[in-house]
Amino acid sequence: MDRIDAMRAFVTVVNEGTFTRAAGRLGMSPQLVSKYVSQLETHLGVRLLNRTTRKIHLTEAGTQYHQRAQQVLNDIDDMENQLDDLHTPAQGLLRISAPVSFAIRHMAPLLSQFQTAHPGVGIDLQLNDRKVDIVEEGFDIALRIGHLKSSSLIAKRLAPVRLVLCASPAYLEQHGTPRRPEDLANHRYLRYSYMDIDAGPPAQKWLHGSGRGTRGEMVSNNGDVLVESAIAGAGIALQPTFIAGAAIKEGKLKMLLPEYEPEPMALYAVYAHRQLLASKVRSFIDHIDGFFGEPPYWDRFD
């Protein structure tokens, strides 16, 4: 028995749900897949799966073994792909989806340096703040900001993303500086329309309520517009520091209620598959990993 082949057969059966689908994925017969799993169970001396005519069920030992075996196989695939990349230059068109404001402010140097290092790779960068379906829409990689939920996609964390309340000195001089979240109810809110109100910090809920009545609020689906409006004295914005950081550093905006700052989100590179990853995708992930620093350069204003 080849232990790696048997391990891969078992993991694929669990992931696919049936021996037949696993066989199709692996390019072998269902009988051979079953043989591999049986040999693995004999070698380990434990039952990994309980089989019925229609379904398979993991045993407790099978659940533990599956988690570790999946990681071992991922590590093997990563190692082999990295060795392949040493003699296979990255090439082809790399399609990337990225948030609008982040890409405009921070991606040009990244992409320029990447193409200098990998001249055989073309870039198709599409800017969109909605959550694209990278498989259906044909993207190799999507950059996403938030608290990612579990999914079948692979996500690589790249940098923390801070959200801060900020307003211009002129606005605060005219309307007063809030000292606690409740004070925000008396201020104008420059609201980002894609932000989840219920999942946001307490300060955001007070701000959102401030627009009801005669004072009004400004709403936009673009953070740059809101930050520029805050600089012009239009109100208080809750925005990521990768947009507002430069204005804070220059004194055009002041941070408010830092003790109520929410837990940072994160910037992720999301892609569909770990196995058989194209060299252009792996090269880009390796290039962007650590590019922005820790903490990222846009947070170095305190």
mmCIF file of C-alpha atoms in Angstrom:
data_model
loop_
_atom_site.group_PDB
_atom_site.id
_atom_site.type_symbol
_atom_site.label_atom_id
_atom_site.label_comp_id
_atom_site.label_asym_id
_atom_site.label_seq_id
_atom_site.Cartn_x
_atom_site.Cartn_y
_atom_site.Cartn_z
ATOM 1 C CA MET A 1 0.000 0.000 0.000
ATOM 2 C CA ASP A 2 1.190 3.501 -0.901
ATOM 3 C CA ARG A 3 0.279 5.409 2.252
ATOM 4 C CA ILE A 4 -0.021 8.789 0.515
ATOM 5 C CA ASP A 5 -2.316 7.380 -2.192
ATOM 6 C CA ALA A 6 -4.447 5.689 0.459
ATOM 7 C CA MET A 7 -4.584 8.879 2.510
ATOM 8 C CA ARG A 8 -5.591 10.892 -0.564
ATOM 9 C CA ALA A 9 -8.298 8.351 -1.421
ATOM 10 C CA PHE A 10 -9.755 8.544 2.083
ATOM 11 C CA VAL A 11 -9.721 12.353 2.185
ATOM 12 C CA THR A 12 -11.324 12.574 -1.259
ATOM 13 C CA VAL A 13 -14.093 10.154 -0.260
ATOM 14 C CA VAL A 14 -14.890 12.299 2.776
ATOM 15 C CA ASN A 15 -14.779 15.541 0.807
ATOM 16 C CA GLU A 16 -16.873 14.224 -2.091
ATOM 17 C CA GLY A 17 -19.339 12.271 0.032
ATOM 18 C CA THR A 18 -19.330 9.022 -1.961
ATOM 19 C CA PHE A 19 -16.839 6.503 -3.307
ATOM 20 C CA THR A 20 -18.172 6.995 -6.827
ATOM 21 C CA ARG A 21 -17.619 10.767 -6.866
ATOM 22 C CA ALA A 22 -14.218 10.311 -5.231
ATOM 23 C CA ALA A 23 -13.264 7.823 -7.938
ATOM 24 C CA GLY A 24 -14.236 10.313 -10.621
ATOM 25 C CA ARG A 25 -12.172 13.018 -8.948
ATOM 26 C CA LEU A 26 -9.139 10.728 -8.639
ATOM 27 C CA GLY A 27 -9.460 9.098 -12.048
ATOM 28 C CA MET A 28 -9.701 5.527 -10.762
ATOM 29 C CA SER A 29 -12.385 2.901 -10.181
ATOM 30 C CA PRO A 30 -14.644 2.970 -7.098
ATOM 31 C CA GLN A 31 -13.366 -0.523 -6.271
ATOM 32 C CA LEU A 32 -9.778 0.711 -6.108
ATOM 33 C CA VAL A 33 -10.769 3.673 -3.949
ATOM 34 C CA SER A 34 -12.562 1.319 -1.563
ATOM 35 C CA LYS A 35 -9.511 -0.951 -1.493
ATOM 36 C CA TYR A 36 -7.233 1.958 -0.595
ATOM 37 C CA VAL A 37 -9.506 3.025 2.265
ATOM 38 C CA SER A 38 -9.769 -0.525 3.594
ATOM 39 C CA GLN A 39 -5.984 -0.945 3.465
ATOM 40 C CA LEU A 40 -5.556 2.339 5.322
ATOM 41 C CA GLU A 41 -7.966 1.218 8.048
ATOM 42 C CA THR A 42 -6.081 -2.085 8.357
ATOM 43 C CA HIS A 43 -2.765 -0.259 8.582
ATOM 44 C CA LEU A 44 -4.085 2.101 11.284
ATOM 45 C CA GLY A 45 -5.990 -0.592 13.133
ATOM 46 C CA VAL A 46 -9.165 1.515 13.405
ATOM 47 C CA ARG A 47 -12.347 1.989 11.412
ATOM 48 C CA LEU A 48 -12.430 5.394 9.739
ATOM 49 C CA LEU A 49 -15.761 5.159 7.919
ATOM 50 C CA ASN A 50 -19.082 3.472 8.500
ATOM 51 C CA ARG A 51 -20.515 2.609 5.092
ATOM 52 C CA THR A 52 -24.150 2.129 4.077
ATOM 53 C CA THR A 53 -25.586 1.593 0.613
ATOM 54 C CA ARG A 54 -26.135 5.324 0.118
ATOM 55 C CA LYS A 55 -24.003 7.238 2.602
ATOM 56 C CA ILE A 56 -20.740 7.207 4.449
ATOM 57 C CA HIS A 57 -20.301 8.376 8.030
ATOM 58 C CA LEU A 58 -17.047 9.323 9.711
ATOM 59 C CA THR A 59 -16.203 7.595 12.958
ATOM 60 C CA GLU A 60 -14.628 9.621 15.767
ATOM 61 C CA ALA A 61 -11.219 8.299 14.711
ATOM 62 C CA GLY A 62 -12.043 9.086 11.105
ATOM 63 C CA THR A 63 -12.917 12.684 11.947
ATOM 64 C CA GLN A 64 -9.597 13.231 13.708
ATOM 65 C CA TYR A 65 -7.613 11.467 11.003
ATOM 66 C CA HIS A 66 -9.332 13.400 8.199
ATOM 67 C CA GLN A 67 -8.359 16.776 9.649
ATOM 68 C CA ARG A 68 -4.697 15.819 10.017
ATOM 69 C CA ALA A 69 -4.527 13.963 6.707
ATOM 70 C CA GLN A 70 -6.005 16.937 4.837
ATOM 71 C CA GLN A 71 -3.285 19.189 6.274
ATOM 72 C CA VAL A 72 -0.538 16.688 5.376
ATOM 73 C CA LEU A 73 -1.782 16.465 1.787
ATOM 74 C CA ASN A 74 -2.046 20.261 1.539
ATOM 75 C CA ASP A 75 1.550 20.575 2.744
ATOM 76 C CA ILE A 76 2.730 18.011 0.181
ATOM 77 C CA ASP A 77 0.889 19.799 -2.633
ATOM 78 C CA ASP A 78 2.303 23.158 -1.536
ATOM 79 C CA MET A 79 5.842 21.776 -1.458
ATOM 80 C CA GLU A 80 5.567 20.207 -4.900
ATOM 81 C CA ASN A 81 3.974 23.306 -6.421
ATOM 82 C CA GLN A 82 6.716 25.524 -4.986
ATOM 83 C CA LEU A 83 9.376 23.237 -6.468
ATOM 84 C CA ASP A 84 7.582 23.349 -9.830
ATOM 85 C CA ASP A 85 7.566 27.143 -9.673
ATOM 86 C CA LEU A 86 11.381 27.153 -9.481
ATOM 87 C CA HIS A 87 11.633 25.954 -13.070
ATOM 88 C CA THR A 88 8.229 27.050 -14.449
ATOM 89 C CA PRO A 89 8.073 30.825 -14.910
ATOM 90 C CA ALA A 90 4.752 32.463 -14.099
ATOM 91 C CA GLN A 91 2.861 33.405 -17.234
ATOM 92 C CA GLY A 92 -0.597 34.112 -18.589
ATOM 93 C CA LEU A 93 -3.347 36.591 -17.705
ATOM 94 C CA LEU A 94 -4.043 37.042 -13.985
ATOM 95 C CA ARG A 95 -7.597 38.266 -13.332
ATOM 96 C CA ILE A 96 -7.968 40.048 -9.975
ATOM 97 C CA SER A 97 -11.042 41.529 -8.300
ATOM 98 C CA ALA A 98 -10.377 44.177 -5.635
ATOM 99 C CA PRO A 99 -12.279 46.799 -3.598
ATOM 100 C CA VAL A 100 -12.394 50.161 -5.337
ATOM 101 C CA SER A 101 -10.813 52.513 -2.790
ATOM 102 C CA PHE A 102 -8.195 50.030 -1.636
ATOM 103 C CA ALA A 103 -7.061 49.289 -5.168
ATOM 104 C CA ILE A 104 -6.882 52.942 -6.227
ATOM 105 C CA ARG A 105 -4.838 53.908 -3.183
ATOM 106 C CA HIS A 106 -2.582 50.904 -2.641
ATOM 107 C CA MET A 107 -2.337 48.442 -5.528
ATOM 108 C CA ALA A 108 -0.427 50.285 -8.255
ATOM 109 C CA PRO A 109 3.050 49.864 -6.642
ATOM 110 C CA LEU A 110 2.243 46.247 -5.804
ATOM 111 C CA LEU A 111 1.235 45.366 -9.368
ATOM 112 C CA SER A 112 4.152 47.268 -10.889
ATOM 113 C CA GLN A 113 6.685 45.406 -8.753
ATOM 114 C CA PHE A 114 4.955 42.076 -9.397
ATOM 115 C CA GLN A 115 5.101 42.493 -13.168
ATOM 116 C CA THR A 116 8.741 43.566 -12.983
ATOM 117 C CA ALA A 117 9.482 40.299 -11.186
ATOM 118 C CA HIS A 118 7.155 38.264 -13.442
ATOM 119 C CA PRO A 119 7.128 39.874 -16.913
ATOM 120 C CA GLY A 120 5.253 36.932 -18.439
ATOM 121 C CA VAL A 121 2.102 37.698 -16.428
ATOM 122 C CA GLY A 122 -0.542 40.112 -17.674
ATOM 123 C CA ILE A 123 -2.913 41.788 -15.196
ATOM 124 C CA ASP A 124 -6.664 42.296 -15.566
ATOM 125 C CA LEU A 125 -7.715 44.224 -12.446
ATOM 126 C CA GLN A 126 -11.433 44.773 -11.962
ATOM 127 C CA LEU A 127 -12.563 47.103 -9.174
ATOM 128 C CA ASN A 128 -15.813 46.330 -7.409
ATOM 129 C CA ASP A 129 -16.968 46.587 -3.804
ATOM 130 C CA ARG A 130 -19.524 43.811 -4.166
ATOM 131 C CA LYS A 131 -18.620 40.219 -3.307
ATOM 132 C CA VAL A 132 -17.835 38.649 -6.682
ATOM 133 C CA ASP A 133 -18.210 34.928 -7.401
ATOM 134 C CA ILE A 134 -14.632 34.228 -8.424
ATOM 135 C CA VAL A 135 -15.450 30.879 -10.048
ATOM 136 C CA GLU A 136 -18.549 31.958 -11.983
ATOM 137 C CA GLU A 137 -17.015 35.280 -13.051
ATOM 138 C CA GLY A 138 -13.641 33.860 -14.008
ATOM 139 C CA PHE A 139 -11.342 35.538 -11.485
ATOM 140 C CA ASP A 140 -8.106 33.948 -10.324
ATOM 141 C CA ILE A 141 -7.953 35.954 -7.079
ATOM 142 C CA ALA A 142 -10.253 38.309 -5.195
ATOM 143 C CA LEU A 143 -9.082 40.705 -2.499
ATOM 144 C CA ARG A 144 -11.731 40.976 0.196
ATOM 145 C CA ILE A 145 -12.074 43.016 3.371
ATOM 146 C CA GLY A 146 -14.077 41.928 6.386
ATOM 147 C CA HIS A 147 -14.572 39.009 8.747
ATOM 148 C CA LEU A 148 -14.653 36.064 6.357
ATOM 149 C CA LYS A 149 -17.062 33.222 6.985
ATOM 150 C CA SER A 150 -16.025 29.647 6.339
ATOM 151 C CA SER A 151 -16.424 28.500 2.740
ATOM 152 C CA SER A 152 -14.907 26.171 0.188
ATOM 153 C CA LEU A 153 -12.576 28.969 -0.959
ATOM 154 C CA ILE A 154 -8.997 29.359 0.236
ATOM 155 C CA ALA A 155 -8.314 32.645 2.073
ATOM 156 C CA LYS A 156 -4.881 34.108 2.805
ATOM 157 C CA ARG A 157 -4.840 36.866 5.444
ATOM 158 C CA LEU A 158 -2.703 39.775 4.254
ATOM 159 C CA ALA A 159 -3.134 42.665 6.708
ATOM 160 C CA PRO A 160 -5.368 43.979 9.500
ATOM 161 C CA VAL A 161 -7.926 46.623 8.572
ATOM 162 C CA ARG A 162 -8.768 49.183 11.271
ATOM 163 C CA LEU A 163 -12.022 51.134 11.312
ATOM 164 C CA VAL A 164 -11.855 54.563 12.955
ATOM 165 C CA LEU A 165 -14.282 57.392 13.633
ATOM 166 C CA CYS A 166 -12.953 60.670 12.296
ATOM 167 C CA ALA A 167 -13.941 64.261 11.577
ATOM 168 C CA SER A 168 -12.227 67.476 10.568
ATOM 169 C CA PRO A 169 -10.942 69.929 13.206
ATOM 170 C CA ALA A 170 -13.246 72.595 11.742
ATOM 171 C CA TYR A 171 -16.319 70.377 12.104
ATOM 172 C CA LEU A 172 -15.432 69.513 15.703
ATOM 173 C CA GLU A 173 -14.824 73.156 16.568
ATOM 174 C CA GLN A 174 -18.275 74.050 15.288
ATOM 175 C CA HIS A 175 -20.255 71.055 16.588
ATOM 176 C CA GLY A 176 -18.206 69.830 19.543
ATOM 177 C CA THR A 177 -16.083 66.749 20.106
ATOM 178 C CA PRO A 178 -17.990 63.624 21.213
ATOM 179 C CA ARG A 179 -16.636 62.089 24.426
ATOM 180 C CA ARG A 180 -18.823 58.959 24.525
ATOM 181 C CA PRO A 181 -20.898 57.038 21.951
ATOM 182 C CA GLU A 182 -24.168 58.642 23.085
ATOM 183 C CA ASP A 183 -22.819 62.060 22.064
ATOM 184 C CA LEU A 184 -22.745 60.918 18.434
ATOM 185 C CA ALA A 185 -26.536 61.164 18.227
ATOM 186 C CA ASN A 186 -26.124 64.937 17.898
ATOM 187 C CA HIS A 187 -23.809 64.744 14.881
ATOM 188 C CA ARG A 188 -24.086 64.237 11.147
ATOM 189 C CA TYR A 189 -23.047 60.784 9.930
ATOM 190 C CA LEU A 190 -21.292 60.171 6.607
ATOM 191 C CA ARG A 191 -22.464 56.596 6.087
ATOM 192 C CA TYR A 192 -20.962 53.871 3.933
ATOM 193 C CA SER A 193 -23.946 52.053 2.431
ATOM 194 C CA TYR A 194 -22.305 48.611 2.267
ATOM 195 C CA MET A 195 -21.471 48.515 5.986
ATOM 196 C CA ASP A 196 -23.445 46.078 8.133
ATOM 197 C CA ILE A 197 -25.131 48.191 10.823
ATOM 198 C CA ASP A 198 -26.086 45.311 13.102
ATOM 199 C CA ALA A 199 -22.579 43.819 13.072
ATOM 200 C CA GLY A 200 -20.856 47.154 13.635
ATOM 201 C CA PRO A 201 -19.551 48.722 16.849
ATOM 202 C CA PRO A 202 -21.882 50.508 19.315
ATOM 203 C CA ALA A 203 -20.665 53.895 18.094
ATOM 204 C CA GLN A 204 -21.894 53.105 14.598
ATOM 205 C CA LYS A 205 -25.411 52.430 15.878
ATOM 206 C CA TRP A 206 -25.522 55.839 17.566
ATOM 207 C CA LEU A 207 -24.277 57.480 14.398
ATOM 208 C CA HIS A 208 -26.798 55.713 12.209
ATOM 209 C CA GLY A 209 -29.603 56.955 14.398
ATOM 210 C CA SER A 210 -28.327 60.520 14.157
ATOM 211 C CA GLY A 211 -29.582 60.968 10.606
ATOM 212 C CA ARG A 212 -33.251 60.684 11.481
ATOM 213 C CA GLY A 213 -34.790 64.120 11.560
ATOM 214 C CA THR A 214 -33.902 67.490 10.111
ATOM 215 C CA ARG A 215 -30.111 67.152 10.266
ATOM 216 C CA GLY A 216 -29.970 64.400 7.667
ATOM 217 C CA GLU A 217 -27.031 62.244 6.735
ATOM 218 C CA MET A 218 -24.888 61.546 3.688
ATOM 219 C CA VAL A 219 -24.815 58.025 2.254
ATOM 220 C CA SER A 220 -22.383 56.715 -0.343
ATOM 221 C CA ASN A 221 -21.088 53.366 -1.552
ATOM 222 C CA ASN A 222 -17.573 54.821 -1.839
ATOM 223 C CA GLY A 223 -15.348 55.468 1.181
ATOM 224 C CA ASP A 224 -13.133 58.011 -0.589
ATOM 225 C CA VAL A 225 -16.112 60.296 -1.145
ATOM 226 C CA LEU A 226 -17.027 60.055 2.533
ATOM 227 C CA VAL A 227 -13.486 60.746 3.739
ATOM 228 C CA GLU A 228 -13.161 63.769 1.452
ATOM 229 C CA SER A 229 -16.544 64.992 2.717
ATOM 230 C CA ALA A 230 -15.343 64.589 6.303
ATOM 231 C CA ILE A 231 -12.223 66.618 5.475
ATOM 232 C CA ALA A 232 -14.507 69.317 4.058
ATOM 233 C CA GLY A 233 -16.395 69.452 7.370
ATOM 234 C CA ALA A 234 -19.584 67.616 6.365
ATOM 235 C CA GLY A 235 -19.720 65.300 9.388
ATOM 236 C CA ILE A 236 -18.277 62.214 11.086
ATOM 237 C CA ALA A 237 -17.176 59.164 9.108
ATOM 238 C CA LEU A 238 -16.451 55.600 10.180
ATOM 239 C CA GLN A 239 -13.858 54.463 7.671
ATOM 240 C CA PRO A 240 -10.843 52.154 7.339
ATOM 241 C CA THR A 241 -7.437 53.652 7.925
ATOM 242 C CA PHE A 242 -6.237 52.574 4.488
ATOM 243 C CA ILE A 243 -8.500 55.404 3.239
ATOM 244 C CA ALA A 244 -8.438 57.888 6.138
ATOM 245 C CA GLY A 245 -4.888 57.286 7.429
ATOM 246 C CA ALA A 246 -3.131 59.869 5.235
ATOM 247 C CA ALA A 247 -5.587 62.622 6.211
ATOM 248 C CA ILE A 248 -5.222 61.729 9.897
ATOM 249 C CA LYS A 249 -1.447 61.840 9.623
ATOM 250 C CA GLU A 250 -1.619 65.259 7.939
ATOM 251 C CA GLY A 251 -3.995 66.637 10.581
ATOM 252 C CA LYS A 252 -6.907 67.044 8.178
ATOM 253 C CA LEU A 253 -8.928 64.572 10.240
ATOM 254 C CA LYS A 254 -8.948 63.718 13.944
ATOM 255 C CA MET A 255 -9.736 60.279 15.334
ATOM 256 C CA LEU A 256 -12.655 60.138 17.764
ATOM 257 C CA LEU A 257 -13.462 57.744 20.625
ATOM 258 C CA PRO A 258 -10.423 55.501 20.065
ATOM 259 C CA GLU A 259 -11.368 53.455 23.132
ATOM 260 C CA TYR A 260 -14.502 52.320 21.254
ATOM 261 C CA GLU A 261 -12.659 51.319 18.103
ATOM 262 C CA PRO A 262 -14.060 47.989 16.842
ATOM 263 C CA GLU A 263 -12.022 44.833 16.430
ATOM 264 C CA PRO A 264 -9.990 45.088 13.219
ATOM 265 C CA MET A 265 -11.210 43.358 10.119
ATOM 266 C CA ALA A 266 -8.663 41.967 7.672
ATOM 267 C CA LEU A 267 -7.622 42.075 4.051
ATOM 268 C CA TYR A 268 -7.636 38.629 2.440
ATOM 269 C CA ALA A 269 -6.571 37.140 -0.866
ATOM 270 C CA VAL A 270 -9.235 34.594 -1.791
ATOM 271 C CA TYR A 271 -8.843 31.925 -4.464
ATOM 272 C CA ALA A 272 -10.640 28.759 -5.452
ATOM 273 C CA HIS A 273 -8.233 25.856 -5.167
ATOM 274 C CA ARG A 274 -5.074 24.914 -3.352
ATOM 275 C CA GLN A 275 -4.269 21.919 -5.544
ATOM 276 C CA LEU A 276 -2.835 22.409 -9.039
ATOM 277 C CA LEU A 277 -2.545 26.138 -8.373
ATOM 278 C CA ALA A 278 -1.293 28.004 -11.437
ATOM 279 C CA SER A 279 2.182 29.466 -11.056
ATOM 280 C CA LYS A 280 0.847 32.968 -11.845
ATOM 281 C CA VAL A 281 -1.560 32.724 -8.877
ATOM 282 C CA ARG A 282 0.976 31.266 -6.479
ATOM 283 C CA SER A 283 3.558 33.874 -7.491
ATOM 284 C CA PHE A 284 1.099 36.688 -6.854
ATOM 285 C CA ILE A 285 0.108 35.312 -3.447
ATOM 286 C CA ASP A 286 3.774 34.981 -2.480
ATOM 287 C CA HIS A 287 4.412 38.537 -3.693
ATOM 288 C CA ILE A 288 1.514 40.190 -1.860
ATOM 289 C CA ASP A 289 2.115 38.281 1.397
ATOM 290 C CA GLY A 290 3.794 40.797 3.730
ATOM 291 C CA PHE A 291 3.882 43.543 1.064
ATOM 292 C CA PHE A 292 1.904 46.053 3.151
ATOM 293 C CA GLY A 293 3.787 45.409 6.405
ATOM 294 C CA GLU A 294 2.688 44.499 9.939
ATOM 295 C CA PRO A 295 1.296 46.870 10.998
ATOM 296 C CA PRO A 296 0.531 48.066 7.451
ATOM 297 C CA TYR A 297 2.140 51.316 6.387
ATOM 298 C CA TRP A 298 -1.180 53.180 6.325
ATOM 299 C CA ASP A 299 -1.497 52.691 10.106
ATOM 300 C CA ARG A 300 1.805 54.346 10.961
ATOM 301 C CA PHE A 301 0.383 57.727 11.899
ATOM 302 C CA ASP A 302 -0.093 57.502 15.689
#
